[in-house]
Amino acid sequence: MQTHSFENIFRQYDWDTVKNAIYAKTPADVENALNKPRRGLDDFMALVSPAAAPYLERMAALSMQLTQQRFGKTIQLYAPVYLSNECQNICTYCGFSLNNPLRRKTLTGAEMLREIEAVKAMGFGHVLLVTGEAWQTVGMDYFSRALPVFKQHFPQLSIEVQPMEEEDYRALKPLGLHSVLVYQETYHEEDYKKHHPKGRKSSFGWRLETPDRLGRAGIHKIGLGVLIGLEDWRTDSFFTALHLDYLQRTYWQTRYSISFPRLRPFSGGLPPKSIMSDRQLLQLICAYRLFNPDVELSLSTRESPRFRDHLVPLGITTMSAGSKTNPGGYAVAPSSLEQFEISDERSPAVVADMIRSHGYSPVWKDWDDFGA
């Protein structure tokens, strides 16, 4: 039986050709894209191009209008819960990298319950479970035990862990798995290899095909994204849009989200190759919204409070709040090493009040109620 594969689509594109096409876009191309009721991949190129920078206010107004039409005046809140910092990969940008000397920690069942109590007390109904990529320690056996524990307390469970087999995702669905985030980090294959020299994550193709395995497994929502700063952000974002477009056409019953992690400092430090300003990040968020009115757009606490406040009405639908990026960071081991530094350290209650001050409603769990 022939299975669908994004790699077949991906191989039809050349990175430098795409990059040159984006940077060659003109103001006329941008205006043409803005005047269309529906926009395609070529329009997305124009909207992320340098030529679109003077049109940012118009893009933001359209983005706000489309977002309110589709999602109303709501912002979904979630909390990342780090279960383990054990990892068998070397990644140049990550605090959990195998070659980074730190005390490794994986939460036990009792420690999970302490974290659950702390996160529930803040009001969350949606958690994102995060681990490093350590197959022996935090593989299917661990996830099969952890998910039912969290499912007793939270209506929606998302995971951000190592890419797995299709049958693994199928097995986790009945245990409460609702959505899976899997970032390609960068679609530049040669640079990907430089940043992932050791471990299973070094396989570019295996990671690239993960959303296909998720789609075939019938996972309710798939999260995509790149680590902004590893390569040219405009080109990486085009390939993310290409990936999203393919997935929506192929697995049309699945929902999708895009995240925008910008490279942040950690205890090893990798300077960004490509710097993205706040205005450029806003441009990218608006470009995604104009390209795809239905996709969920998520912003983490990597970003500053002022910037996150500004983005509430302009296209974002989901935010983390009160985040801890270390295992047991809420109750068990607050001082353990973080994966990366956060910028917005406000409590979830303060973030919720900020959202209300914009005339929006904070939503503490995912849009639908699956067996809550």
PDB file of N, CA, C and O in Angstrom, residues 25 27-47 55 58-59 62-63 65-66 69 286-287 289-293:
ATOM      1  N   LYS A  25      10.589  39.326  -4.357  1.00  0.00           N
ATOM      2  CA  LYS A  25       9.206  39.811  -4.384  1.00  0.00           C
ATOM      3  C   LYS A  25       9.168  41.341  -4.313  1.00  0.00           C
ATOM      4  O   LYS A  25       9.996  41.981  -3.642  1.00  0.00           O
ATOM      5  N   PRO A  27       6.753  45.198  -4.133  1.00  0.00           N
ATOM      6  CA  PRO A  27       5.535  45.748  -3.531  1.00  0.00           C
ATOM      7  C   PRO A  27       4.269  45.365  -4.296  1.00  0.00           C
ATOM      8  O   PRO A  27       3.215  45.137  -3.702  1.00  0.00           O
ATOM      9  N   ALA A  28       4.357  45.277  -5.616  1.00  0.00           N
ATOM     10  CA  ALA A  28       3.193  44.873  -6.408  1.00  0.00           C
ATOM     11  C   ALA A  28       2.755  43.449  -6.054  1.00  0.00           C
ATOM     12  O   ALA A  28       1.550  43.157  -5.990  1.00  0.00           O
ATOM     13  N   ASP A  29       3.722  42.566  -5.812  1.00  0.00           N
ATOM     14  CA  ASP A  29       3.394  41.194  -5.402  1.00  0.00           C
ATOM     15  C   ASP A  29       2.682  41.191  -4.047  1.00  0.00           C
ATOM     16  O   ASP A  29       1.729  40.435  -3.834  1.00  0.00           O
ATOM     17  N   VAL A  30       3.155  42.046  -3.140  1.00  0.00           N
ATOM     18  CA  VAL A  30       2.544  42.130  -1.809  1.00  0.00           C
ATOM     19  C   VAL A  30       1.114  42.645  -1.917  1.00  0.00           C
ATOM     20  O   VAL A  30       0.182  42.083  -1.309  1.00  0.00           O
ATOM     21  N   GLU A  31       0.932  43.700  -2.677  1.00  0.00           N
ATOM     22  CA  GLU A  31      -0.413  44.264  -2.834  1.00  0.00           C
ATOM     23  C   GLU A  31      -1.364  43.262  -3.484  1.00  0.00           C
ATOM     24  O   GLU A  31      -2.527  43.145  -3.087  1.00  0.00           O
ATOM     25  N   ASN A  32      -0.860  42.525  -4.443  1.00  0.00           N
ATOM     26  CA  ASN A  32      -1.662  41.488  -5.091  1.00  0.00           C
ATOM     27  C   ASN A  32      -2.099  40.433  -4.074  1.00  0.00           C
ATOM     28  O   ASN A  32      -3.270  40.010  -4.043  1.00  0.00           O
ATOM     29  N   ALA A  33      -1.183  40.025  -3.202  1.00  0.00           N
ATOM     30  CA  ALA A  33      -1.506  39.029  -2.173  1.00  0.00           C
ATOM     31  C   ALA A  33      -2.535  39.580  -1.181  1.00  0.00           C
ATOM     32  O   ALA A  33      -3.475  38.877  -0.780  1.00  0.00           O
ATOM     33  N   LEU A  34      -2.376  40.840  -0.794  1.00  0.00           N
ATOM     34  CA  LEU A  34      -3.283  41.436   0.189  1.00  0.00           C
ATOM     35  C   LEU A  34      -4.699  41.611  -0.367  1.00  0.00           C
ATOM     36  O   LEU A  34      -5.673  41.572   0.394  1.00  0.00           O
ATOM     37  N   ASN A  35      -4.814  41.764  -1.656  1.00  0.00           N
ATOM     38  CA  ASN A  35      -6.126  42.016  -2.260  1.00  0.00           C
ATOM     39  C   ASN A  35      -6.910  40.744  -2.583  1.00  0.00           C
ATOM     40  O   ASN A  35      -8.054  40.821  -3.013  1.00  0.00           O
ATOM     41  N   LYS A  36      -6.301  39.586  -2.366  1.00  0.00           N
ATOM     42  CA  LYS A  36      -6.975  38.328  -2.670  1.00  0.00           C
ATOM     43  C   LYS A  36      -7.836  37.858  -1.497  1.00  0.00           C
ATOM     44  O   LYS A  36      -7.451  38.027  -0.334  1.00  0.00           O
ATOM     45  N   PRO A  37      -8.977  37.219  -1.782  1.00  0.00           N
ATOM     46  CA  PRO A  37      -9.763  36.640  -0.687  1.00  0.00           C
ATOM     47  C   PRO A  37      -9.138  35.362  -0.133  1.00  0.00           C
ATOM     48  O   PRO A  37      -9.298  35.041   1.037  1.00  0.00           O
ATOM     49  N   ARG A  38      -8.407  34.612  -0.971  1.00  0.00           N
ATOM     50  CA  ARG A  38      -7.680  33.407  -0.549  1.00  0.00           C
ATOM     51  C   ARG A  38      -6.263  33.495  -1.091  1.00  0.00           C
ATOM     52  O   ARG A  38      -6.053  33.960  -2.214  1.00  0.00           O
ATOM     53  N   ARG A  39      -5.314  33.005  -0.306  1.00  0.00           N
ATOM     54  CA  ARG A  39      -3.913  33.178  -0.686  1.00  0.00           C
ATOM     55  C   ARG A  39      -3.191  31.837  -0.735  1.00  0.00           C
ATOM     56  O   ARG A  39      -3.394  30.986   0.118  1.00  0.00           O
ATOM     57  N   GLY A  40      -2.310  31.693  -1.716  1.00  0.00           N
ATOM     58  CA  GLY A  40      -1.547  30.470  -1.882  1.00  0.00           C
ATOM     59  C   GLY A  40      -0.112  30.632  -1.435  1.00  0.00           C
ATOM     60  O   GLY A  40       0.270  31.650  -0.839  1.00  0.00           O
ATOM     61  N   LEU A  41       0.704  29.642  -1.737  1.00  0.00           N
ATOM     62  CA  LEU A  41       2.095  29.627  -1.281  1.00  0.00           C
ATOM     63  C   LEU A  41       2.911  30.767  -1.896  1.00  0.00           C
ATOM     64  O   LEU A  41       3.785  31.338  -1.240  1.00  0.00           O
ATOM     65  N   ASP A  42       2.625  31.121  -3.145  1.00  0.00           N
ATOM     66  CA  ASP A  42       3.352  32.230  -3.755  1.00  0.00           C
ATOM     67  C   ASP A  42       3.003  33.550  -3.051  1.00  0.00           C
ATOM     68  O   ASP A  42       3.867  34.413  -2.864  1.00  0.00           O
ATOM     69  N   ASP A  43       1.741  33.673  -2.648  1.00  0.00           N
ATOM     70  CA  ASP A  43       1.340  34.866  -1.881  1.00  0.00           C
ATOM     71  C   ASP A  43       2.031  34.895  -0.524  1.00  0.00           C
ATOM     72  O   ASP A  43       2.436  35.962  -0.044  1.00  0.00           O
ATOM     73  N   PHE A  44       2.179  33.719   0.104  1.00  0.00           N
ATOM     74  CA  PHE A  44       2.878  33.658   1.390  1.00  0.00           C
ATOM     75  C   PHE A  44       4.316  34.142   1.235  1.00  0.00           C
ATOM     76  O   PHE A  44       4.832  34.871   2.085  1.00  0.00           O
ATOM     77  N   MET A  45       4.953  33.747   0.134  1.00  0.00           N
ATOM     78  CA  MET A  45       6.311  34.245  -0.139  1.00  0.00           C
ATOM     79  C   MET A  45       6.348  35.768  -0.125  1.00  0.00           C
ATOM     80  O   MET A  45       7.247  36.385   0.462  1.00  0.00           O
ATOM     81  N   ALA A  46       5.375  36.374  -0.803  1.00  0.00           N
ATOM     82  CA  ALA A  46       5.338  37.837  -0.861  1.00  0.00           C
ATOM     83  C   ALA A  46       5.136  38.439   0.522  1.00  0.00           C
ATOM     84  O   ALA A  46       5.776  39.446   0.879  1.00  0.00           O
ATOM     85  N   LEU A  47       4.281  37.812   1.325  1.00  0.00           N
ATOM     86  CA  LEU A  47       3.932  38.369   2.634  1.00  0.00           C
ATOM     87  C   LEU A  47       5.065  38.249   3.654  1.00  0.00           C
ATOM     88  O   LEU A  47       5.092  38.994   4.634  1.00  0.00           O
ATOM     89  N   TYR A  55       3.930  47.216   4.659  1.00  0.00           N
ATOM     90  CA  TYR A  55       2.506  46.901   4.677  1.00  0.00           C
ATOM     91  C   TYR A  55       2.071  46.259   5.997  1.00  0.00           C
ATOM     92  O   TYR A  55       0.987  45.696   6.087  1.00  0.00           O
ATOM     93  N   ARG A  58      -1.401  47.149   7.558  1.00  0.00           N
ATOM     94  CA  ARG A  58      -2.508  46.575   6.792  1.00  0.00           C
ATOM     95  C   ARG A  58      -2.600  45.059   7.018  1.00  0.00           C
ATOM     96  O   ARG A  58      -3.691  44.511   7.155  1.00  0.00           O
ATOM     97  N   MET A  59      -1.460  44.400   7.047  1.00  0.00           N
ATOM     98  CA  MET A  59      -1.433  42.958   7.317  1.00  0.00           C
ATOM     99  C   MET A  59      -2.001  42.650   8.698  1.00  0.00           C
ATOM    100  O   MET A  59      -2.775  41.704   8.877  1.00  0.00           O
ATOM    101  N   LEU A  62      -5.844  42.993   8.770  1.00  0.00           N
ATOM    102  CA  LEU A  62      -6.470  41.838   8.125  1.00  0.00           C
ATOM    103  C   LEU A  62      -6.345  40.586   8.998  1.00  0.00           C
ATOM    104  O   LEU A  62      -7.282  39.790   9.111  1.00  0.00           O
ATOM    105  N   SER A  63      -5.185  40.426   9.622  1.00  0.00           N
ATOM    106  CA  SER A  63      -4.947  39.268  10.489  1.00  0.00           C
ATOM    107  C   SER A  63      -5.898  39.274  11.679  1.00  0.00           C
ATOM    108  O   SER A  63      -6.480  38.238  12.042  1.00  0.00           O
ATOM    109  N   GLN A  65      -8.830  40.716  11.850  1.00  0.00           N
ATOM    110  CA  GLN A  65     -10.183  40.461  11.344  1.00  0.00           C
ATOM    111  C   GLN A  65     -10.407  38.962  11.090  1.00  0.00           C
ATOM    112  O   GLN A  65     -11.415  38.391  11.523  1.00  0.00           O
ATOM    113  N   LEU A  66      -9.459  38.324  10.421  1.00  0.00           N
ATOM    114  CA  LEU A  66      -9.592  36.896  10.114  1.00  0.00           C
ATOM    115  C   LEU A  66      -9.573  36.040  11.376  1.00  0.00           C
ATOM    116  O   LEU A  66     -10.317  35.057  11.496  1.00  0.00           O
ATOM    117  N   GLN A  69     -12.904  36.302  13.186  1.00  0.00           N
ATOM    118  CA  GLN A  69     -13.937  35.567  12.454  1.00  0.00           C
ATOM    119  C   GLN A  69     -13.871  34.079  12.757  1.00  0.00           C
ATOM    120  O   GLN A  69     -14.899  33.416  12.906  1.00  0.00           O
ATOM    121  N   CYS A 286       1.300  37.424  10.993  1.00  0.00           N
ATOM    122  CA  CYS A 286       0.224  37.915  10.120  1.00  0.00           C
ATOM    123  C   CYS A 286       0.227  37.179   8.779  1.00  0.00           C
ATOM    124  O   CYS A 286      -0.840  36.874   8.225  1.00  0.00           O
ATOM    125  N   ALA A 287       1.419  36.884   8.259  1.00  0.00           N
ATOM    126  CA  ALA A 287       1.508  36.163   6.980  1.00  0.00           C
ATOM    127  C   ALA A 287       0.875  34.777   7.087  1.00  0.00           C
ATOM    128  O   ALA A 287       0.141  34.351   6.179  1.00  0.00           O
ATOM    129  N   ARG A 289      -1.478  33.905   9.191  1.00  0.00           N
ATOM    130  CA  ARG A 289      -2.929  34.066   9.347  1.00  0.00           C
ATOM    131  C   ARG A 289      -3.598  34.382   8.006  1.00  0.00           C
ATOM    132  O   ARG A 289      -4.652  33.824   7.688  1.00  0.00           O
ATOM    133  N   LEU A 290      -2.969  35.232   7.213  1.00  0.00           N
ATOM    134  CA  LEU A 290      -3.536  35.560   5.908  1.00  0.00           C
ATOM    135  C   LEU A 290      -3.477  34.367   4.952  1.00  0.00           C
ATOM    136  O   LEU A 290      -4.350  34.194   4.097  1.00  0.00           O
ATOM    137  N   PHE A 291      -2.457  33.546   5.112  1.00  0.00           N
ATOM    138  CA  PHE A 291      -2.307  32.339   4.289  1.00  0.00           C
ATOM    139  C   PHE A 291      -3.297  31.257   4.714  1.00  0.00           C
ATOM    140  O   PHE A 291      -3.844  30.535   3.871  1.00  0.00           O
ATOM    141  N   ASN A 292      -3.540  31.158   6.027  1.00  0.00           N
ATOM    142  CA  ASN A 292      -4.378  30.069   6.525  1.00  0.00           C
ATOM    143  C   ASN A 292      -5.222  30.553   7.710  1.00  0.00           C
ATOM    144  O   ASN A 292      -4.769  30.527   8.850  1.00  0.00           O
ATOM    145  N   PRO A 293      -6.462  30.977   7.472  1.00  0.00           N
ATOM    146  CA  PRO A 293      -7.300  31.511   8.548  1.00  0.00           C
ATOM    147  C   PRO A 293      -7.637  30.498   9.641  1.00  0.00           C
ATOM    148  O   PRO A 293      -8.022  30.902  10.735  1.00  0.00           O
TER     149      PRO A 293
END
